Amino acid sequence: MKHEFWHERWEKQEIGFHLADTNPALAAHWQTIPVDLGERVLVPLCGKSVDILWLLREGYQVVGVELSEVALDALAESIEETFSLAVDKQKVGDYILYRAAGILLICGDWFAMTSYDTGPIDAVYDRAALIAMPEDLRRQYAVQLRAVAGNAPQLLVTLEYDQSEMAGPPFSVPVDQVESYYGDAMNIDLIADKDCLIDEPKFRERGLSSLRERVVRLTPKV
């Protein structure tokens, strides 16, 4: 899972993880997250996700973090076309920043980022970040997320399948693993559990006999 792996995936457009439409889990369950309109939502490892367009349309500010400049160039173009906004792109230190009203996209190494780089975060949407991490990096990812976003409430979408049937990414991340990463400070609520193999022929072709999508809400413990 070196940087070159993801750069190559984007350069070759081998991006089966990218959804052309808004993730139904986001549209169906985001309203359960305690975050007000106008507040800042972090989308780690965002790629060129159209979910960011949905969050912007709904009235939130968005901070996206992504390693690939190719992905963020495409996302910035989509934002400009959708909202008639000029997105400014500028190299600042170790990062490339894309900025417009209510939007900050950061191109760079997620694990090197600080809360100073992202600014304050009020909520997190994670559809394709935790499940992109092999098991030996997941706890480091979760620690980094909390360093950047504190205990901001989070909508997390995970997949669960027999890892012996398919090599990730995306990787299988059971809910009990989520509990082990965040449970000391966050309430972990499973709010949706869907058998999605019938909707994912590419995963059947890769050998999966079962695939479940789980939507998890994380909120800070009082």
PDB file of C-alpha atoms in Angstrom:
ATOM      1  CA  MET A   1       0.000   0.000   0.000  1.00  0.00           C
ATOM      2  CA  LYS A   2       2.776   2.409  -0.870  1.00  0.00           C
ATOM      3  CA  HIS A   3       2.010   5.774  -2.439  1.00  0.00           C
ATOM      4  CA  GLU A   4       3.005   4.424  -5.848  1.00  0.00           C
ATOM      5  CA  PHE A   5       0.166   1.873  -5.687  1.00  0.00           C
ATOM      6  CA  TRP A   6      -2.513   4.563  -5.483  1.00  0.00           C
ATOM      7  CA  HIS A   7      -0.800   6.903  -7.939  1.00  0.00           C
ATOM      8  CA  GLU A   8      -0.684   4.069 -10.460  1.00  0.00           C
ATOM      9  CA  ARG A   9      -4.350   3.185  -9.887  1.00  0.00           C
ATOM     10  CA  TRP A  10      -5.371   6.769 -10.644  1.00  0.00           C
ATOM     11  CA  GLU A  11      -3.010   7.189 -13.586  1.00  0.00           C
ATOM     12  CA  LYS A  12      -4.411   4.010 -15.180  1.00  0.00           C
ATOM     13  CA  GLN A  13      -7.960   4.869 -14.066  1.00  0.00           C
ATOM     14  CA  GLU A  14      -8.203   1.516 -12.280  1.00  0.00           C
ATOM     15  CA  ILE A  15     -10.708   2.997  -9.857  1.00  0.00           C
ATOM     16  CA  GLY A  16     -13.443   0.427  -9.388  1.00  0.00           C
ATOM     17  CA  PHE A  17     -13.968   1.881  -5.923  1.00  0.00           C
ATOM     18  CA  HIS A  18     -15.230   5.150  -7.442  1.00  0.00           C
ATOM     19  CA  LEU A  19     -19.014   5.540  -7.526  1.00  0.00           C
ATOM     20  CA  ALA A  20     -20.568   7.582 -10.329  1.00  0.00           C
ATOM     21  CA  ASP A  21     -23.554   8.492  -8.134  1.00  0.00           C
ATOM     22  CA  THR A  22     -24.006   9.558  -4.529  1.00  0.00           C
ATOM     23  CA  ASN A  23     -23.566   6.663  -2.134  1.00  0.00           C
ATOM     24  CA  PRO A  24     -27.084   5.667  -1.013  1.00  0.00           C
ATOM     25  CA  ALA A  25     -25.785   5.139   2.534  1.00  0.00           C
ATOM     26  CA  LEU A  26     -24.766   8.802   2.735  1.00  0.00           C
ATOM     27  CA  ALA A  27     -28.104  10.105   1.511  1.00  0.00           C
ATOM     28  CA  ALA A  28     -30.071   7.727   3.740  1.00  0.00           C
ATOM     29  CA  HIS A  29     -28.156   8.073   7.006  1.00  0.00           C
ATOM     30  CA  TRP A  30     -26.248  11.354   7.103  1.00  0.00           C
ATOM     31  CA  GLN A  31     -29.153  13.055   8.885  1.00  0.00           C
ATOM     32  CA  THR A  32     -28.457  10.819  11.904  1.00  0.00           C
ATOM     33  CA  ILE A  33     -25.091  12.533  12.444  1.00  0.00           C
ATOM     34  CA  PRO A  34     -25.164  15.464  14.902  1.00  0.00           C
ATOM     35  CA  VAL A  35     -23.721  18.181  12.661  1.00  0.00           C
ATOM     36  CA  ASP A  36     -25.281  21.510  11.710  1.00  0.00           C
ATOM     37  CA  LEU A  37     -25.567  23.011   8.255  1.00  0.00           C
ATOM     38  CA  GLY A  38     -22.551  25.169   7.469  1.00  0.00           C
ATOM     39  CA  GLU A  39     -20.189  23.111   9.616  1.00  0.00           C
ATOM     40  CA  ARG A  40     -17.043  21.470   8.231  1.00  0.00           C
ATOM     41  CA  VAL A  41     -17.085  17.819   7.171  1.00  0.00           C
ATOM     42  CA  LEU A  42     -13.838  15.902   6.661  1.00  0.00           C
ATOM     43  CA  VAL A  43     -13.742  13.302   3.873  1.00  0.00           C
ATOM     44  CA  PRO A  44     -10.437  11.394   4.190  1.00  0.00           C
ATOM     45  CA  LEU A  45      -8.987   9.684   1.099  1.00  0.00           C
ATOM     46  CA  CYS A  46     -11.784  11.293  -0.893  1.00  0.00           C
ATOM     47  CA  GLY A  47     -10.614  10.542  -4.453  1.00  0.00           C
ATOM     48  CA  LYS A  48     -12.950  12.368  -6.824  1.00  0.00           C
ATOM     49  CA  SER A  49     -16.026  11.291  -4.880  1.00  0.00           C
ATOM     50  CA  VAL A  50     -19.334  12.813  -5.965  1.00  0.00           C
ATOM     51  CA  ASP A  51     -20.391  12.429  -2.319  1.00  0.00           C
ATOM     52  CA  ILE A  52     -18.546  15.703  -1.786  1.00  0.00           C
ATOM     53  CA  LEU A  53     -20.908  17.369  -4.257  1.00  0.00           C
ATOM     54  CA  TRP A  54     -23.841  16.011  -2.259  1.00  0.00           C
ATOM     55  CA  LEU A  55     -22.476  17.384   1.018  1.00  0.00           C
ATOM     56  CA  LEU A  56     -21.905  20.782  -0.586  1.00  0.00           C
ATOM     57  CA  ARG A  57     -25.433  20.844  -2.037  1.00  0.00           C
ATOM     58  CA  GLU A  58     -26.831  20.007   1.388  1.00  0.00           C
ATOM     59  CA  GLY A  59     -25.168  23.083   2.841  1.00  0.00           C
ATOM     60  CA  TYR A  60     -21.988  21.799   4.517  1.00  0.00           C
ATOM     61  CA  GLN A  61     -18.422  22.952   4.117  1.00  0.00           C
ATOM     62  CA  VAL A  62     -16.078  20.178   3.006  1.00  0.00           C
ATOM     63  CA  VAL A  63     -12.443  19.328   3.685  1.00  0.00           C
ATOM     64  CA  GLY A  64     -11.213  16.537   1.422  1.00  0.00           C
ATOM     65  CA  VAL A  65      -7.833  14.821   1.735  1.00  0.00           C
ATOM     66  CA  GLU A  66      -6.383  12.753  -1.095  1.00  0.00           C
ATOM     67  CA  LEU A  67      -2.958  11.525  -2.220  1.00  0.00           C
ATOM     68  CA  SER A  68      -3.619  11.716  -5.967  1.00  0.00           C
ATOM     69  CA  GLU A  69      -3.424  15.043  -7.779  1.00  0.00           C
ATOM     70  CA  VAL A  70      -5.151  13.357 -10.740  1.00  0.00           C
ATOM     71  CA  ALA A  71      -8.167  12.600  -8.540  1.00  0.00           C
ATOM     72  CA  LEU A  72      -8.371  16.098  -7.066  1.00  0.00           C
ATOM     73  CA  ASP A  73      -7.985  17.757 -10.463  1.00  0.00           C
ATOM     74  CA  ALA A  74     -11.045  15.806 -11.592  1.00  0.00           C
ATOM     75  CA  LEU A  75     -12.952  16.623  -8.405  1.00  0.00           C
ATOM     76  CA  ALA A  76     -12.126  20.332  -8.676  1.00  0.00           C
ATOM     77  CA  GLU A  77     -13.399  20.303 -12.264  1.00  0.00           C
ATOM     78  CA  SER A  78     -16.663  18.689 -11.121  1.00  0.00           C
ATOM     79  CA  ILE A  79     -17.070  21.308  -8.394  1.00  0.00           C
ATOM     80  CA  GLU A  80     -16.488  24.120 -10.852  1.00  0.00           C
ATOM     81  CA  GLU A  81     -19.001  22.696 -13.317  1.00  0.00           C
ATOM     82  CA  THR A  82     -21.639  21.911 -10.689  1.00  0.00           C
ATOM     83  CA  PHE A  83     -21.500  25.111  -8.644  1.00  0.00           C
ATOM     84  CA  SER A  84     -20.031  27.612 -11.144  1.00  0.00           C
ATOM     85  CA  LEU A  85     -17.159  28.163  -8.733  1.00  0.00           C
ATOM     86  CA  ALA A  86     -13.541  28.929  -9.516  1.00  0.00           C
ATOM     87  CA  VAL A  87     -11.366  26.495  -7.544  1.00  0.00           C
ATOM     88  CA  ASP A  88      -7.920  27.932  -6.844  1.00  0.00           C
ATOM     89  CA  LYS A  89      -5.048  25.425  -6.974  1.00  0.00           C
ATOM     90  CA  GLN A  90      -1.779  26.308  -5.270  1.00  0.00           C
ATOM     91  CA  LYS A  91       1.324  24.533  -3.960  1.00  0.00           C
ATOM     92  CA  VAL A  92       1.757  25.353  -0.274  1.00  0.00           C
ATOM     93  CA  GLY A  93       4.655  23.650   1.513  1.00  0.00           C
ATOM     94  CA  ASP A  94       4.338  19.887   1.178  1.00  0.00           C
ATOM     95  CA  TYR A  95       0.765  20.045  -0.092  1.00  0.00           C
ATOM     96  CA  ILE A  96      -1.253  21.128  -3.098  1.00  0.00           C
ATOM     97  CA  LEU A  97      -4.337  23.015  -1.926  1.00  0.00           C
ATOM     98  CA  TYR A  98      -7.562  23.460  -3.859  1.00  0.00           C
ATOM     99  CA  ARG A  99      -9.726  26.213  -2.391  1.00  0.00           C
ATOM    100  CA  ALA A 100     -13.087  27.803  -3.081  1.00  0.00           C
ATOM    101  CA  ALA A 101     -15.888  29.145  -0.892  1.00  0.00           C
ATOM    102  CA  GLY A 102     -16.657  26.437   1.682  1.00  0.00           C
ATOM    103  CA  ILE A 103     -14.189  23.994   0.111  1.00  0.00           C
ATOM    104  CA  LEU A 104     -10.673  22.893   0.989  1.00  0.00           C
ATOM    105  CA  LEU A 105      -9.086  19.952  -0.818  1.00  0.00           C
ATOM    106  CA  ILE A 106      -5.631  18.876   0.310  1.00  0.00           C
ATOM    107  CA  CYS A 107      -3.391  16.771  -1.921  1.00  0.00           C
ATOM    108  CA  GLY A 108      -0.739  15.039   0.144  1.00  0.00           C
ATOM    109  CA  ASP A 109       0.146  12.289   2.597  1.00  0.00           C
ATOM    110  CA  TRP A 110      -2.766  11.674   4.968  1.00  0.00           C
ATOM    111  CA  PHE A 111      -0.455  10.331   7.659  1.00  0.00           C
ATOM    112  CA  ALA A 112       1.597  13.531   7.683  1.00  0.00           C
ATOM    113  CA  MET A 113      -1.396  15.835   8.108  1.00  0.00           C
ATOM    114  CA  THR A 114      -2.205  17.828  11.234  1.00  0.00           C
ATOM    115  CA  SER A 115      -5.271  19.657  12.501  1.00  0.00           C
ATOM    116  CA  TYR A 116      -3.448  22.859  11.568  1.00  0.00           C
ATOM    117  CA  ASP A 117      -3.470  21.744   7.926  1.00  0.00           C
ATOM    118  CA  THR A 118      -7.152  20.803   7.857  1.00  0.00           C
ATOM    119  CA  GLY A 119      -8.526  23.418  10.226  1.00  0.00           C
ATOM    120  CA  PRO A 120     -11.349  22.575  12.680  1.00  0.00           C
ATOM    121  CA  ILE A 121     -13.489  19.547  11.809  1.00  0.00           C
ATOM    122  CA  ASP A 122     -17.109  19.127  12.948  1.00  0.00           C
ATOM    123  CA  ALA A 123     -17.920  15.717  11.411  1.00  0.00           C
ATOM    124  CA  VAL A 124     -16.338  12.937   9.361  1.00  0.00           C
ATOM    125  CA  TYR A 125     -17.635  10.904   6.433  1.00  0.00           C
ATOM    126  CA  ASP A 126     -15.571   7.769   5.723  1.00  0.00           C
ATOM    127  CA  ARG A 127     -16.756   5.539   2.894  1.00  0.00           C
ATOM    128  CA  ALA A 128     -13.501   4.420   1.321  1.00  0.00           C
ATOM    129  CA  ALA A 129     -10.659   5.253   3.700  1.00  0.00           C
ATOM    130  CA  LEU A 130     -10.639   2.730   6.550  1.00  0.00           C
ATOM    131  CA  ILE A 131     -11.501  -0.125   4.167  1.00  0.00           C
ATOM    132  CA  ALA A 132      -8.642   0.954   1.893  1.00  0.00           C
ATOM    133  CA  MET A 133      -6.143   0.231   4.673  1.00  0.00           C
ATOM    134  CA  PRO A 134      -4.574  -3.204   5.197  1.00  0.00           C
ATOM    135  CA  GLU A 135      -4.975  -4.425   8.742  1.00  0.00           C
ATOM    136  CA  ASP A 136      -1.492  -3.376   9.852  1.00  0.00           C
ATOM    137  CA  LEU A 137      -2.268   0.264   8.971  1.00  0.00           C
ATOM    138  CA  ARG A 138      -5.856   0.576  10.202  1.00  0.00           C
ATOM    139  CA  ARG A 139      -5.095   1.462  13.789  1.00  0.00           C
ATOM    140  CA  GLN A 140      -2.541   4.027  12.625  1.00  0.00           C
ATOM    141  CA  TYR A 141      -5.203   5.462  10.308  1.00  0.00           C
ATOM    142  CA  ALA A 142      -7.714   5.709  13.165  1.00  0.00           C
ATOM    143  CA  VAL A 143      -5.156   7.352  15.453  1.00  0.00           C
ATOM    144  CA  GLN A 144      -4.373   9.859  12.709  1.00  0.00           C
ATOM    145  CA  LEU A 145      -8.059  10.578  12.133  1.00  0.00           C
ATOM    146  CA  ARG A 146      -8.551  11.358  15.796  1.00  0.00           C
ATOM    147  CA  ALA A 147      -5.434  13.541  15.827  1.00  0.00           C
ATOM    148  CA  VAL A 148      -6.902  15.585  12.965  1.00  0.00           C
ATOM    149  CA  ALA A 149     -10.619  15.539  13.833  1.00  0.00           C
ATOM    150  CA  GLY A 150     -10.685  14.806  17.563  1.00  0.00           C
ATOM    151  CA  ASN A 151     -13.870  12.966  18.520  1.00  0.00           C
ATOM    152  CA  ALA A 152     -15.978  14.533  15.775  1.00  0.00           C
ATOM    153  CA  PRO A 153     -19.050  12.408  14.990  1.00  0.00           C
ATOM    154  CA  GLN A 154     -18.582  10.107  12.040  1.00  0.00           C
ATOM    155  CA  LEU A 155     -20.568   8.211   9.441  1.00  0.00           C
ATOM    156  CA  LEU A 156     -18.491   5.174   8.490  1.00  0.00           C
ATOM    157  CA  VAL A 157     -19.278   2.691   5.710  1.00  0.00           C
ATOM    158  CA  THR A 158     -17.486  -0.650   5.954  1.00  0.00           C
ATOM    159  CA  LEU A 159     -17.509  -3.934   4.058  1.00  0.00           C
ATOM    160  CA  GLU A 160     -17.328  -7.409   5.542  1.00  0.00           C
ATOM    161  CA  TYR A 161     -16.491 -10.589   3.643  1.00  0.00           C
ATOM    162  CA  ASP A 162     -14.272 -13.655   3.893  1.00  0.00           C
ATOM    163  CA  GLN A 163     -10.826 -12.107   3.428  1.00  0.00           C
ATOM    164  CA  SER A 164      -9.447 -15.471   2.291  1.00  0.00           C
ATOM    165  CA  GLU A 165     -11.660 -15.286  -0.818  1.00  0.00           C
ATOM    166  CA  MET A 166     -10.325 -11.948  -2.090  1.00  0.00           C
ATOM    167  CA  ALA A 167      -7.308  -9.769  -1.527  1.00  0.00           C
ATOM    168  CA  GLY A 168      -8.136  -6.126  -0.886  1.00  0.00           C
ATOM    169  CA  PRO A 169      -8.476  -3.291  -1.280  1.00  0.00           C
ATOM    170  CA  PRO A 170     -11.209  -2.822  -0.338  1.00  0.00           C
ATOM    171  CA  PHE A 171     -10.539  -4.857   2.781  1.00  0.00           C
ATOM    172  CA  SER A 172     -12.974  -6.542   5.114  1.00  0.00           C
ATOM    173  CA  VAL A 173     -13.405  -4.502   8.304  1.00  0.00           C
ATOM    174  CA  PRO A 174     -15.826  -6.080  10.787  1.00  0.00           C
ATOM    175  CA  VAL A 175     -17.681  -3.842  13.220  1.00  0.00           C
ATOM    176  CA  ASP A 176     -15.789  -5.330  16.172  1.00  0.00           C
ATOM    177  CA  GLN A 177     -12.582  -3.976  14.620  1.00  0.00           C
ATOM    178  CA  VAL A 178     -14.199  -0.534  14.399  1.00  0.00           C
ATOM    179  CA  GLU A 179     -15.012  -0.880  18.101  1.00  0.00           C
ATOM    180  CA  SER A 180     -11.376  -1.697  18.868  1.00  0.00           C
ATOM    181  CA  TYR A 181     -10.149   1.425  17.027  1.00  0.00           C
ATOM    182  CA  TYR A 182     -12.651   3.959  18.327  1.00  0.00           C
ATOM    183  CA  GLY A 183     -14.636   2.408  21.180  1.00  0.00           C
ATOM    184  CA  ASP A 184     -12.680   3.950  24.030  1.00  0.00           C
ATOM    185  CA  ALA A 185     -14.020   7.418  23.224  1.00  0.00           C
ATOM    186  CA  MET A 186     -16.901   6.884  20.781  1.00  0.00           C
ATOM    187  CA  ASN A 187     -20.297   5.210  20.856  1.00  0.00           C
ATOM    188  CA  ILE A 188     -20.410   2.689  17.976  1.00  0.00           C
ATOM    189  CA  ASP A 189     -23.907   2.171  16.544  1.00  0.00           C
ATOM    190  CA  LEU A 190     -24.628  -0.154  13.628  1.00  0.00           C
ATOM    191  CA  ILE A 191     -27.417   1.636  11.761  1.00  0.00           C
ATOM    192  CA  ALA A 192     -27.609  -0.389   8.526  1.00  0.00           C
ATOM    193  CA  ASP A 193     -26.540  -3.862   7.425  1.00  0.00           C
ATOM    194  CA  LYS A 194     -27.050  -4.829   3.780  1.00  0.00           C
ATOM    195  CA  ASP A 195     -26.264  -7.902   1.713  1.00  0.00           C
ATOM    196  CA  CYS A 196     -24.828  -6.168  -1.338  1.00  0.00           C
ATOM    197  CA  LEU A 197     -23.175  -8.964  -3.330  1.00  0.00           C
ATOM    198  CA  ILE A 198     -26.052  -9.043  -5.814  1.00  0.00           C
ATOM    199  CA  ASP A 199     -25.358  -5.380  -6.598  1.00  0.00           C
ATOM    200  CA  GLU A 200     -21.607  -5.888  -6.951  1.00  0.00           C
ATOM    201  CA  PRO A 201     -20.880  -8.288  -9.836  1.00  0.00           C
ATOM    202  CA  LYS A 202     -17.215  -7.270  -9.914  1.00  0.00           C
ATOM    203  CA  PHE A 203     -16.783  -8.728  -6.431  1.00  0.00           C
ATOM    204  CA  ARG A 204     -18.539 -11.966  -7.398  1.00  0.00           C
ATOM    205  CA  GLU A 205     -16.098 -12.183 -10.309  1.00  0.00           C
ATOM    206  CA  ARG A 206     -13.229 -11.816  -7.831  1.00  0.00           C
ATOM    207  CA  GLY A 207     -14.453 -14.872  -5.960  1.00  0.00           C
ATOM    208  CA  LEU A 208     -16.615 -13.570  -3.114  1.00  0.00           C
ATOM    209  CA  SER A 209     -19.453 -15.760  -1.880  1.00  0.00           C
ATOM    210  CA  SER A 210     -20.813 -13.110   0.512  1.00  0.00           C
ATOM    211  CA  LEU A 211     -20.466  -9.362   0.927  1.00  0.00           C
ATOM    212  CA  ARG A 212     -22.132  -7.142   3.484  1.00  0.00           C
ATOM    213  CA  GLU A 213     -22.102  -3.355   3.639  1.00  0.00           C
ATOM    214  CA  ARG A 214     -22.408  -1.968   7.138  1.00  0.00           C
ATOM    215  CA  VAL A 215     -23.118   1.641   8.023  1.00  0.00           C
ATOM    216  CA  VAL A 216     -21.813   2.683  11.418  1.00  0.00           C
ATOM    217  CA  ARG A 217     -22.455   5.891  13.346  1.00  0.00           C
ATOM    218  CA  LEU A 218     -19.763   7.061  15.749  1.00  0.00           C
ATOM    219  CA  THR A 219     -20.613   9.733  18.317  1.00  0.00           C
ATOM    220  CA  PRO A 220     -18.500  10.940  21.232  1.00  0.00           C
ATOM    221  CA  LYS A 221     -19.139   9.445  24.649  1.00  0.00           C
ATOM    222  CA  VAL A 222     -20.295  11.941  27.234  1.00  0.00           C
TER     223      VAL A 222
END
